[in-house]
Coordinates of C-alpha atoms in Angstrom, one line a residue:
X1 CA 106.2 63.2 98.6
X2 CA 108.6 60.5 97.3
X3 CA 106.8 60.3 94.0
X4 CA 106.8 64.1 93.5
X5 CA 110.4 64.6 94.6
X6 CA 112.3 61.6 93.2
X7 CA 110.3 60.3 90.3
X8 CA 110.7 63.5 88.1
X9 CA 114.5 63.3 88.7
X10 CA 114.8 60.3 86.4
X11 CA 113.8 61.0 82.8
X12 CA 114.3 57.4 82.0
X13 CA 111.4 56.6 84.3
X14 CA 109.2 59.1 82.5
X15 CA 110.2 57.8 79.0
X16 CA 109.5 54.2 80.0
X17 CA 106.3 55.0 81.8
X18 CA 105.0 57.0 78.8
X19 CA 105.8 54.2 76.4
X20 CA 104.3 51.7 78.7
X21 CA 101.1 53.7 79.0
X22 CA 100.9 54.1 75.3
X23 CA 101.0 50.3 74.9
X24 CA 98.3 50.0 77.5
X25 CA 96.1 52.2 75.4
X26 CA 96.9 50.2 72.3
X27 CA 95.8 47.0 74.0
X28 CA 99.2 45.4 73.8
X29 CA 99.1 43.9 77.2
X30 CA 97.2 41.2 79.1
X31 CA 98.3 38.5 76.7
X32 CA 96.7 40.0 73.6
X33 CA 99.9 41.1 71.9
X34 CA 103.5 40.5 73.0
X35 CA 105.4 43.8 73.4
X36 CA 108.0 44.2 70.8
X37 CA 110.5 46.0 73.1
X38 CA 111.1 44.0 76.2
X39 CA 112.9 46.9 78.0
X40 CA 109.6 48.9 77.9
X41 CA 108.0 46.1 79.8
X42 CA 110.5 46.6 82.6
X43 CA 110.2 50.4 82.8
X44 CA 107.4 50.6 85.4
X45 CA 109.0 48.0 87.5
X46 CA 112.3 50.0 87.5
X47 CA 110.5 53.2 88.5
X48 CA 108.4 51.7 91.2
X49 CA 111.4 49.9 92.6
X50 CA 113.5 53.1 92.6
X51 CA 110.7 55.1 94.4
X52 CA 110.2 52.2 96.9
X53 CA 114.0 52.0 97.6
X54 CA 114.3 55.8 98.3
X55 CA 111.1 55.7 100.5
X56 CA 112.6 52.9 102.5
X57 CA 115.8 54.8 103.0
X58 CA 114.0 57.9 104.2
X59 CA 111.8 56.0 106.6
X60 CA 114.8 54.2 108.1
X61 CA 116.8 57.4 108.6
X62 CA 114.0 59.5 110.0
X63 CA 114.0 60.4 113.7
X64 CA 110.9 59.5 115.7
X65 CA 108.3 62.2 115.9
X66 CA 107.6 63.9 119.2
X67 CA 104.5 62.4 120.6
X68 CA 104.2 64.7 123.6
X69 CA 100.7 66.1 124.1
X70 CA 100.1 69.7 123.0
X71 CA 98.8 72.2 125.5
X72 CA 95.2 73.4 125.1
X73 CA 95.2 76.9 123.8
X74 CA 92.5 79.5 124.3
X75 CA 89.8 79.6 121.6
X76 CA 90.3 81.9 118.7
X77 CA 94.1 81.6 118.4
X78 CA 96.3 80.2 115.7
X79 CA 99.9 80.3 114.5
X80 CA 100.7 82.7 111.7
X81 CA 104.1 83.6 110.3
X82 CA 104.4 87.1 109.0
X83 CA 107.6 87.6 107.0
X84 CA 108.6 91.2 107.1
X85 CA 111.5 93.2 105.9
X86 CA 113.0 96.6 106.4
X87 CA 115.7 98.8 107.9
X88 CA 116.0 99.4 111.6
X89 CA 116.1 103.1 111.9
X90 CA 114.3 105.9 113.7
X91 CA 115.5 108.5 111.2
X92 CA 113.3 109.4 108.2
X93 CA 115.2 107.4 105.5
X94 CA 113.1 105.5 102.9
X95 CA 113.6 102.1 101.6
X96 CA 113.2 101.1 98.0
X97 CA 110.9 98.0 98.3
X98 CA 107.2 97.8 98.9
X99 CA 107.6 96.9 102.6
X100 CA 110.4 99.4 103.4
X101 CA 110.8 100.2 107.1
X102 CA 108.5 97.5 108.2
X103 CA 109.5 95.2 111.0
X104 CA 112.2 92.6 110.5
X105 CA 111.1 88.9 110.3
X106 CA 109.9 87.1 113.4
X107 CA 112.7 84.9 114.6
X108 CA 112.6 81.4 113.2
X109 CA 114.6 78.3 113.8
X110 CA 115.4 76.2 110.7
X111 CA 113.8 72.8 110.9
X112 CA 116.0 69.7 110.9
X113 CA 115.7 66.2 112.1
X114 CA 117.4 65.5 115.4
X115 CA 119.3 62.3 116.3
X116 CA 118.3 60.4 119.4
X117 CA 121.4 61.7 121.2
X118 CA 120.4 65.3 120.3
X119 CA 116.8 64.7 121.4
X120 CA 118.1 63.4 124.7
X121 CA 120.5 66.3 125.2
X122 CA 117.6 68.8 124.5
X123 CA 115.3 66.9 126.9
X124 CA 118.0 66.9 129.6
X125 CA 118.8 70.5 129.0
X126 CA 115.1 71.5 129.4
X127 CA 114.7 69.3 132.5
X128 CA 117.7 71.1 134.0
X129 CA 116.1 74.5 133.2
X130 CA 112.8 73.5 134.6
X131 CA 114.4 72.5 137.9
X132 CA 116.3 75.8 138.0
X133 CA 113.1 77.6 137.1
X134 CA 111.0 76.1 139.9
X135 CA 113.6 77.2 142.4
X136 CA 114.1 80.6 140.9
X137 CA 110.4 81.5 140.5
X138 CA 109.4 80.2 143.9
X139 CA 112.3 82.0 145.5
X140 CA 111.3 85.4 144.1
X141 CA 107.6 84.8 144.9
X142 CA 108.6 84.1 148.5
X143 CA 110.8 87.2 148.6
X144 CA 108.0 89.4 147.4
X145 CA 105.4 87.8 149.6
X146 CA 107.6 88.2 152.7
X147 CA 108.3 91.9 151.8
X148 CA 104.5 92.6 151.9
X149 CA 103.7 90.3 154.8
X150 CA 102.3 93.2 156.9
X151 CA 100.1 94.0 153.9
X152 CA 98.6 90.6 153.5
X153 CA 101.4 89.2 151.4
X154 CA 100.5 88.3 147.9
X155 CA 97.2 90.0 148.1
X156 CA 98.9 93.4 148.0
X157 CA 100.2 92.5 144.6
X158 CA 97.2 90.5 143.2
X159 CA 94.8 93.3 144.2
X160 CA 96.8 95.9 142.2
X161 CA 94.8 94.4 139.3
X162 CA 91.2 95.4 138.7
X163 CA 90.3 91.8 137.8
X164 CA 91.4 89.0 140.1
X165 CA 93.3 86.1 138.7
X166 CA 94.8 82.7 139.6
X167 CA 96.9 80.1 137.8
X168 CA 94.0 78.8 135.8
X169 CA 92.6 82.1 134.7
X170 CA 92.5 82.5 130.9
X171 CA 94.8 85.5 131.0
X172 CA 97.4 83.6 133.1
X173 CA 97.2 80.6 130.7
X174 CA 97.9 82.9 127.8
X175 CA 100.9 84.4 129.5
X176 CA 102.1 81.0 130.7
X177 CA 102.2 79.7 127.1
X178 CA 104.4 82.7 126.2
X179 CA 106.7 81.9 129.0
X180 CA 106.7 78.2 128.2
X181 CA 107.6 78.9 124.6
X182 CA 110.5 81.2 125.7
X183 CA 111.9 78.5 128.0
X184 CA 111.5 75.7 125.5
X185 CA 113.3 77.5 122.7
X186 CA 115.5 80.0 124.5
X187 CA 113.6 83.0 123.2
X188 CA 113.6 86.4 124.9
X189 CA 110.7 87.9 126.7
X190 CA 110.1 91.6 126.2
X191 CA 107.7 94.2 127.8
X192 CA 107.0 97.4 125.9
X193 CA 105.4 100.4 127.7
X194 CA 103.9 103.5 126.1
X195 CA 102.6 106.5 128.0
X196 CA 103.3 110.0 129.2
X197 CA 105.6 111.4 131.8
X198 CA 104.6 108.6 134.3
X199 CA 106.0 106.0 131.9
X200 CA 109.0 108.2 131.2
X201 CA 109.7 108.3 135.0
X202 CA 109.8 112.1 135.2
X203 CA 110.6 113.8 138.5
X204 CA 112.6 110.7 139.4
X205 CA 116.0 109.3 138.6
X206 CA 115.5 107.2 135.5
X207 CA 117.1 104.2 137.3
X208 CA 114.0 104.2 139.6
X209 CA 111.3 104.1 136.9
X210 CA 108.7 101.4 136.8
X211 CA 110.3 99.8 133.7
X212 CA 113.8 99.7 135.1
X213 CA 112.6 98.3 138.5
X214 CA 110.6 95.6 136.8
X215 CA 113.5 94.6 134.6
X216 CA 115.9 94.4 137.5
X217 CA 113.4 92.4 139.6
X218 CA 112.8 89.8 136.9
X219 CA 116.0 89.6 134.9
X220 CA 118.0 87.1 137.0
X221 CA 115.0 85.0 137.7
X222 CA 114.3 84.4 134.0
X223 CA 118.0 84.0 133.3
X224 CA 117.9 80.9 135.4
X225 CA 115.8 79.3 132.6
X226 CA 117.8 80.7 129.8
X227 CA 115.4 83.6 129.0
X228 CA 116.6 87.2 128.5
X229 CA 113.9 89.5 130.1
X230 CA 113.9 93.1 129.1
X231 CA 111.6 96.1 129.5
X232 CA 111.4 98.9 126.9
X233 CA 110.4 102.4 128.0
X234 CA 108.8 104.4 125.2
X235 CA 107.3 107.0 127.6
X236 CA 107.2 110.6 126.2
X237 CA 106.6 113.6 128.5
X238 CA 103.8 116.0 127.8
X239 CA 106.1 118.8 126.7
X240 CA 106.1 117.6 123.1
X241 CA 102.3 118.0 123.0
X242 CA 101.6 114.3 122.5
X243 CA 98.7 112.3 124.1
X244 CA 97.4 108.8 123.9
X245 CA 95.3 109.7 120.8
X246 CA 98.3 110.2 118.5
X247 CA 100.8 107.9 120.2
X248 CA 98.8 104.7 120.1
X249 CA 98.8 104.9 116.3
X250 CA 102.6 104.5 116.6
X251 CA 102.5 101.5 118.9
X252 CA 104.5 99.3 116.6
X253 CA 107.4 101.7 116.2
X254 CA 107.4 102.9 119.8
X255 CA 107.9 99.5 121.4
X256 CA 108.8 97.2 118.5
X257 CA 106.8 94.5 116.8
X258 CA 108.7 91.8 118.7
X259 CA 107.4 92.5 122.2
X260 CA 105.5 89.9 124.3
X261 CA 103.7 92.3 126.6
X262 CA 102.4 95.9 126.1
X263 CA 101.5 98.4 128.8
X264 CA 99.6 101.7 128.2
X265 CA 99.5 104.5 130.8
X266 CA 98.1 108.0 130.3
X267 CA 96.3 108.6 133.7
X268 CA 96.2 112.4 133.8
X269 CA 95.7 112.9 130.1
X270 CA 92.5 110.8 130.3
X271 CA 90.8 113.0 132.8
X272 CA 87.5 114.4 131.4
X273 CA 88.1 112.8 128.0
X274 CA 85.3 111.2 126.0
X275 CA 85.6 108.2 123.8
X276 CA 88.2 106.4 125.9
X277 CA 86.5 103.0 125.2
X278 CA 87.6 103.4 121.5
X279 CA 91.1 104.3 122.5
X280 CA 91.4 101.4 125.0
X281 CA 90.0 98.8 122.6
X282 CA 92.2 100.0 119.8
X283 CA 95.3 99.7 122.0
X284 CA 94.2 96.1 122.9
X285 CA 93.5 95.0 119.4
X286 CA 96.5 96.7 117.8
X287 CA 98.7 95.0 120.4
X288 CA 97.3 91.6 119.6
X289 CA 97.8 92.2 115.9
X290 CA 101.5 92.7 116.3
X291 CA 103.9 89.9 115.4
X292 CA 104.0 88.3 118.8
X293 CA 100.5 89.1 120.0
X294 CA 101.7 90.8 123.2
X295 CA 99.4 90.5 126.2
X296 CA 98.1 94.1 126.8
X297 CA 97.7 95.9 130.1
X298 CA 96.2 99.3 131.0
X299 CA 98.0 101.0 133.9
X300 CA 97.1 103.9 136.1
X301 CA 99.3 106.0 138.4
X302 CA 97.2 105.4 141.5
X303 CA 94.0 103.4 141.4
X304 CA 92.1 102.3 138.3
X305 CA 90.2 105.2 136.8
X306 CA 88.9 103.5 133.7
X307 CA 88.5 100.0 132.3
X308 CA 85.3 98.1 131.7
X309 CA 84.4 94.6 132.5
X310 CA 83.2 94.2 128.9
X311 CA 86.7 94.7 127.5
X312 CA 88.1 92.2 130.1
X313 CA 85.4 89.6 129.3
X314 CA 86.3 89.9 125.6
X315 CA 90.1 90.0 125.8
X316 CA 91.0 88.2 129.0
X317 CA 91.9 85.1 127.0
X318 CA 94.7 87.2 125.4
X319 CA 96.2 88.2 128.7
X320 CA 94.4 91.6 129.2
X321 CA 93.9 93.3 132.6
X322 CA 93.9 96.7 134.2
X323 CA 96.1 97.8 137.1
X324 CA 96.9 100.7 139.4
X325 CA 100.5 101.3 140.6
X326 CA 99.5 101.8 144.2
X327 CA 96.0 100.2 144.2
X328 CA 97.2 96.9 145.8
X329 CA 99.1 98.5 148.7
X330 CA 96.2 101.0 149.1
X331 CA 93.8 98.1 149.6
X332 CA 96.1 96.6 152.2
X333 CA 97.4 99.3 154.5
X334 CA 98.8 102.3 152.6
X335 CA 96.9 105.5 153.5
X336 CA 97.7 108.3 151.1
X337 CA 98.2 111.4 153.3
X338 CA 96.3 114.7 152.5
X339 CA 99.7 116.4 151.9
X340 CA 101.1 113.6 149.8
X341 CA 103.7 115.5 147.6
X342 CA 107.1 114.2 148.6
X343 CA 105.7 112.1 151.5
X344 CA 107.9 109.1 152.3
X345 CA 106.9 105.5 153.1
X346 CA 103.8 103.3 152.6
X347 CA 103.3 102.8 156.3
X348 CA 105.5 99.7 156.4
X349 CA 108.5 100.5 154.3
X350 CA 110.5 103.8 154.3
X351 CA 112.6 103.1 151.2
X352 CA 112.8 100.6 148.3
X353 CA 114.3 97.2 148.7
X354 CA 117.5 98.3 147.0
X355 CA 117.4 101.5 148.9
X356 CA 117.9 99.6 152.1
X357 CA 121.6 99.1 151.2
X358 CA 122.1 102.7 150.0
X359 CA 124.8 104.5 152.0
X360 CA 123.9 108.0 150.7
X361 CA 121.1 109.1 153.1
X362 CA 119.7 111.8 150.7
X363 CA 119.4 109.2 148.0
X364 CA 118.0 106.6 150.4
X365 CA 115.3 109.1 151.5
X366 CA 114.5 109.9 147.9
X367 CA 113.9 106.3 147.2
X368 CA 111.2 106.2 149.9
X369 CA 108.9 108.8 148.2
X370 CA 105.5 107.5 147.2
X371 CA 104.5 110.5 145.1
X372 CA 106.8 113.3 144.1
X373 CA 103.7 115.3 143.1
X374 CA 101.2 113.9 140.6
X375 CA 104.1 111.7 139.4
X376 CA 104.7 108.5 141.3
X377 CA 108.0 108.2 143.3
X378 CA 110.3 105.2 143.5
X379 CA 108.4 103.4 146.2
X380 CA 105.1 103.5 144.2
X381 CA 106.9 102.4 141.1
X382 CA 108.3 99.5 143.1
X383 CA 104.8 98.5 144.3
X384 CA 103.6 98.5 140.7
X385 CA 106.6 96.6 139.3
X386 CA 106.2 94.0 142.1
X387 CA 102.6 93.5 141.2
X388 CA 103.3 93.1 137.6
X389 CA 106.2 90.8 138.3
X390 CA 104.1 88.6 140.7
X391 CA 101.6 88.1 137.9
X392 CA 104.4 87.0 135.6
X393 CA 105.6 84.6 138.3
X394 CA 102.2 83.0 138.7
X395 CA 102.2 82.4 134.9
X396 CA 105.8 81.2 135.0
X397 CA 104.9 78.5 137.5
X398 CA 102.0 77.4 135.3
X399 CA 104.4 77.3 132.4
X400 CA 106.7 74.9 134.3
X401 CA 103.7 72.6 134.8
X402 CA 102.8 72.7 131.1
X403 CA 106.4 71.8 130.1
X404 CA 106.7 69.1 132.7
X405 CA 103.6 67.5 131.3
X406 CA 105.3 67.4 127.9
X407 CA 103.6 70.4 126.4
X408 CA 105.2 71.5 123.1
X409 CA 105.0 75.1 121.7
X410 CA 105.9 76.3 118.2
X411 CA 109.0 78.6 117.9
X412 CA 106.9 81.2 116.2
X413 CA 104.3 82.6 118.7
X414 CA 100.7 82.0 117.9
X415 CA 99.2 85.1 116.5
X416 CA 95.7 86.6 115.9
X417 CA 94.1 88.3 113.0
X418 CA 91.4 91.0 113.2
X419 CA 88.7 88.7 112.0
X420 CA 89.6 86.2 114.7
X421 CA 89.2 88.8 117.3
X422 CA 85.6 89.4 116.2
X423 CA 84.0 92.8 115.6
X424 CA 85.1 95.5 118.0
X425 CA 82.8 97.6 120.2
X426 CA 84.3 100.8 118.9
X427 CA 81.9 103.5 117.7
X428 CA 82.0 106.2 115.0
X429 CA 82.6 109.8 116.2
X430 CA 82.3 112.6 113.6
X431 CA 84.8 115.3 113.3
X432 CA 82.8 118.0 115.1
X433 CA 84.1 120.8 117.4
X434 CA 85.2 119.4 120.7
X435 CA 85.0 115.8 119.4
X436 CA 87.9 113.5 118.6
X437 CA 87.3 112.0 115.2
X438 CA 87.1 108.2 115.2
X439 CA 85.8 105.4 113.0
X440 CA 84.8 102.0 114.1
X441 CA 86.9 100.7 111.2
X442 CA 90.1 101.9 113.0
X443 CA 89.6 99.0 115.4
X444 CA 88.4 96.5 112.9
X445 CA 91.6 96.2 110.9
X446 CA 93.9 93.3 110.1
X447 CA 97.1 95.2 110.8
X448 CA 98.0 97.9 113.3
X449 CA 98.3 101.4 111.8
X450 CA 101.5 102.7 110.1
X451 CA 103.6 105.5 111.5
X452 CA 106.8 107.4 111.6
X453 CA 107.5 109.0 115.0
X454 CA 110.6 111.3 114.9
X455 CA 110.5 111.8 118.7
X456 CA 112.5 109.7 121.1
X457 CA 112.6 107.1 122.4
X458 CA 111.4 104.5 119.9
X459 CA 112.4 100.9 119.9
X460 CA 111.0 99.6 116.6
X461 CA 110.9 100.4 112.9
X462 CA 108.8 103.0 111.2
X463 CA 106.4 101.9 108.4
X464 CA 106.0 105.4 106.9
X465 CA 109.2 106.8 105.5
X466 CA 110.6 110.0 104.1
X467 CA 110.9 109.7 100.4
X468 CA 114.1 108.3 99.0
X469 CA 116.4 110.5 96.9
X470 CA 116.4 107.6 94.4
X471 CA 112.7 106.9 94.3
X472 CA 111.6 107.8 90.8
X473 CA 108.0 106.7 91.6
X474 CA 107.6 109.8 93.7
X475 CA 105.4 112.2 91.7
X476 CA 107.0 115.1 93.5
X477 CA 110.6 113.8 92.9
X478 CA 111.7 117.0 91.0
X479 CA 110.6 119.4 93.7
X480 CA 110.9 117.7 97.1
X481 CA 113.8 118.4 99.5
X482 CA 116.4 115.6 99.6
X483 CA 118.0 116.9 102.8
X484 CA 116.2 117.5 106.2
X485 CA 117.0 119.7 109.2
X486 CA 116.7 118.1 112.6
X487 CA 115.8 119.9 115.8
X488 CA 115.8 118.3 119.2
X489 CA 115.2 119.7 122.7
X490 CA 117.7 119.5 125.6
X491 CA 117.7 116.5 127.9
X492 CA 114.9 116.5 130.6
X493 CA 115.8 118.1 133.9
X494 CA 112.8 116.5 135.6
X495 CA 115.2 114.7 138.1
X496 CA 115.6 115.3 141.8
X497 CA 118.2 118.1 142.2
X498 CA 120.6 115.9 144.3
X499 CA 120.5 113.2 141.6
X500 CA 120.5 115.3 138.5
X501 CA 124.2 114.7 137.7
X502 CA 124.2 110.9 138.0
X503 CA 124.5 109.2 134.6
X504 CA 122.0 106.5 135.5
X505 CA 119.4 109.2 136.3
X506 CA 119.2 110.7 132.8
X507 CA 115.9 110.3 130.9
X508 CA 115.8 109.1 127.3
X509 CA 112.8 111.0 126.0
X510 CA 113.3 114.0 123.6
X511 CA 111.0 116.2 121.5
X512 CA 112.4 115.9 118.0
X513 CA 111.3 116.9 114.6
X514 CA 112.5 117.4 111.0
X515 CA 111.7 120.0 108.4
X516 CA 112.5 121.1 104.8
X517 CA 111.0 123.5 102.4
X518 CA 109.1 120.8 100.5
X519 CA 108.7 117.5 102.4
X520 CA 107.4 114.2 100.9
X521 CA 106.6 111.0 102.9
X522 CA 106.0 107.6 101.4
X523 CA 102.9 106.0 102.9
X524 CA 102.5 102.2 102.8
X525 CA 99.3 100.4 101.9
X526 CA 96.5 101.4 104.2
X527 CA 93.2 99.8 105.3
X528 CA 91.2 102.9 106.4
X529 CA 93.0 105.7 104.6
X530 CA 93.1 107.9 107.8
X531 CA 96.1 110.2 107.6
X532 CA 97.5 112.6 110.3
X533 CA 100.6 114.8 110.2
X534 CA 101.8 116.2 113.5
X535 CA 104.5 118.7 114.5
X536 CA 106.5 119.2 117.6
X537 CA 104.6 121.5 120.0
X538 CA 107.0 124.4 119.8
X539 CA 104.6 127.4 119.7
X540 CA 101.2 126.9 118.0
X541 CA 102.6 124.6 115.4
X542 CA 99.3 122.9 114.6
X543 CA 97.5 126.1 113.9
X544 CA 100.4 127.1 111.6
X545 CA 100.8 123.8 109.9
X546 CA 97.1 123.7 108.9
X547 CA 97.7 126.6 106.5
X548 CA 100.4 124.8 104.5
X549 CA 99.7 123.3 101.1
X550 CA 99.3 119.6 101.2
X551 CA 99.4 117.1 98.3
X552 CA 98.4 113.5 98.0
X553 CA 100.5 112.1 95.2
X554 CA 100.2 115.2 93.0
X555 CA 96.7 116.2 93.9
X556 CA 96.2 119.3 96.1
X557 CA 94.2 118.6 99.3
X558 CA 91.6 121.2 100.2
X559 CA 90.0 119.9 103.4
X560 CA 92.9 119.9 105.8
X561 CA 91.9 120.7 109.4
X562 CA 93.5 120.7 112.9
X563 CA 92.8 117.3 114.4
X564 CA 90.9 118.0 117.6
X565 CA 91.9 115.7 120.5
X566 CA 95.1 114.3 118.9
X567 CA 97.6 115.9 121.3
X568 CA 97.7 119.6 122.2
X569 CA 96.5 120.9 118.8
X570 CA 99.7 119.6 117.2
X571 CA 98.2 117.3 114.5
X572 CA 96.5 118.1 111.2
X573 CA 93.9 115.7 109.8
X574 CA 95.2 115.4 106.2
X575 CA 92.4 113.2 105.1
X576 CA 89.7 111.0 106.7
X577 CA 89.9 108.4 104.0
X578 CA 91.5 107.9 100.6
X579 CA 90.8 106.4 97.2
X580 CA 93.1 104.3 95.1
X581 CA 96.8 105.4 95.1
X582 CA 97.9 107.1 91.9
X583 CA 101.5 105.9 92.2
X584 CA 102.3 102.2 91.4
X585 CA 102.7 99.6 94.1
X586 CA 99.7 100.7 96.2
X587 CA 101.7 103.5 97.9
X588 CA 100.8 107.1 98.4
X589 CA 103.2 110.1 98.5
X590 CA 102.1 112.7 101.0
X591 CA 103.8 116.1 100.5
X592 CA 103.7 119.4 102.4
X593 CA 105.0 122.8 101.2
X594 CA 106.8 124.6 104.1
X595 CA 108.7 127.1 101.9
X596 CA 107.0 130.2 103.2
X597 CA 108.7 131.9 106.1
X598 CA 105.7 131.5 108.3
X599 CA 106.5 127.8 108.5
X600 CA 110.2 128.2 109.5
X601 CA 109.5 126.9 113.1
X602 CA 107.4 124.0 112.0
X603 CA 109.2 120.6 112.5
X604 CA 107.3 117.4 111.7
X605 CA 107.1 114.9 114.5
X606 CA 104.7 112.2 113.2
X607 CA 103.1 111.0 110.1
X608 CA 100.3 108.5 110.7
X609 CA 98.6 106.4 108.0
X610 CA 95.8 104.1 109.2

């Protein structure tokens, strides 16, 4: 290092060394011939002395390296930094560089050498946090365990998960390392949830959703160790025509590439569906390929309907499990009545914990509902949130132990690549009537799919973008529409009547789409070449959209078909796979001509590029 950095900075050294070497070759040393220029003889000594002096200075001023032992990590995991760039926007605005609208860079801390006093301050600060964390985590665990004491305490929460766990389980170790990293470096912890109306919290006040209850339960507890804990709700009701099949392709944009945990819930949409193993494994793997390799969870509105031990065996070491919102309490005392719509109480509690201090009796009673209809009520959401929180607390206590033993964790989370995950168990399904088209290669990728989802809410950046008005690489630049028309539905009214006017009860999900006479989207580099375009389910939009003229770059596409199984007939399979892009930079430009009056009510909601 010293030779490479310092020696080239001194041309005199090079001149003398070259001259000296020349004399070596001429045989002018070792007493045979006396050098004519005595200064040349001193050149190497000058250079060596200079390098040695600088090296000595650097050694003397360096801080001592951290010799604390590293924590053992699960096999098949390494640290990778992905540097990304792009604009943070949910609107269809294109960037100008090759990675436009991709996620922003993973947070990094610039390296620098700390003085002994700084090291001591950091150590004391961490020790203080660990002490506060012990107290905070233990306090919340006791509070939750006492709350379910008539239901076997912690078992009512642990048994909400299909696969049992303890502090030494691989999934808990993986989650514990995430928490330890957050504590050690003051990083946030974020949960991102995708799903249908259950995730959105419909038929309830939004304040009472699973996501909001989980965040309120854990926020102060993690704040005690300097960690900001948040939960992002990307649930979208079924009114827009979406399902798990098209939404999981947009996982990165829906929750953001910076989440630490992902949750998937589409209970009622999965009923009677084939090929769910492909969908579940794709969700797991695409989660793990995101920037912070979030620990994935499948969630069901009642008890677990799907989820195989094969997937758990393969992905447990990455924090994977399956849970049912009411499965734990059902195993420990709750008996779901035959007439369960609107029924209050779980047999031991008549309202939520925060409902106990509610002075409005109507609101208090509402908080005690287990199931509004097929949608869970606040008390069921609380049971599920408590179960998920308890699992985090078990991992948090293990994280404290890791840090107390001197464990060190890189600021940038360890990440996985598709090849490190090994081949998937996904299977090919041809595009035949009644079948959802799928390819094994969808699961065996190195990056999650690319998407732009115009519907709301979204918490991350889109990777696909609407073509820029200044992008002269666009082969349809002269004909495509520079301005778009937006259409969005009214706010959801799926809130209990007595609570409908409360600001905190308003839902954040909206059907939204954009249209123009001639639309062009810029697609990033793809691995599989699978392309879908979807419209908002206002009328039979998919059956209408399939009759439009599509172009890839400038080439007309002839085999466009309605994509069976991707939402409620709202998506069109533009192409199953693609050849090399005609435009430069490896990008494609997908265009659709909606000029004819028959397409006036077609508003594009998604463009997916796998």
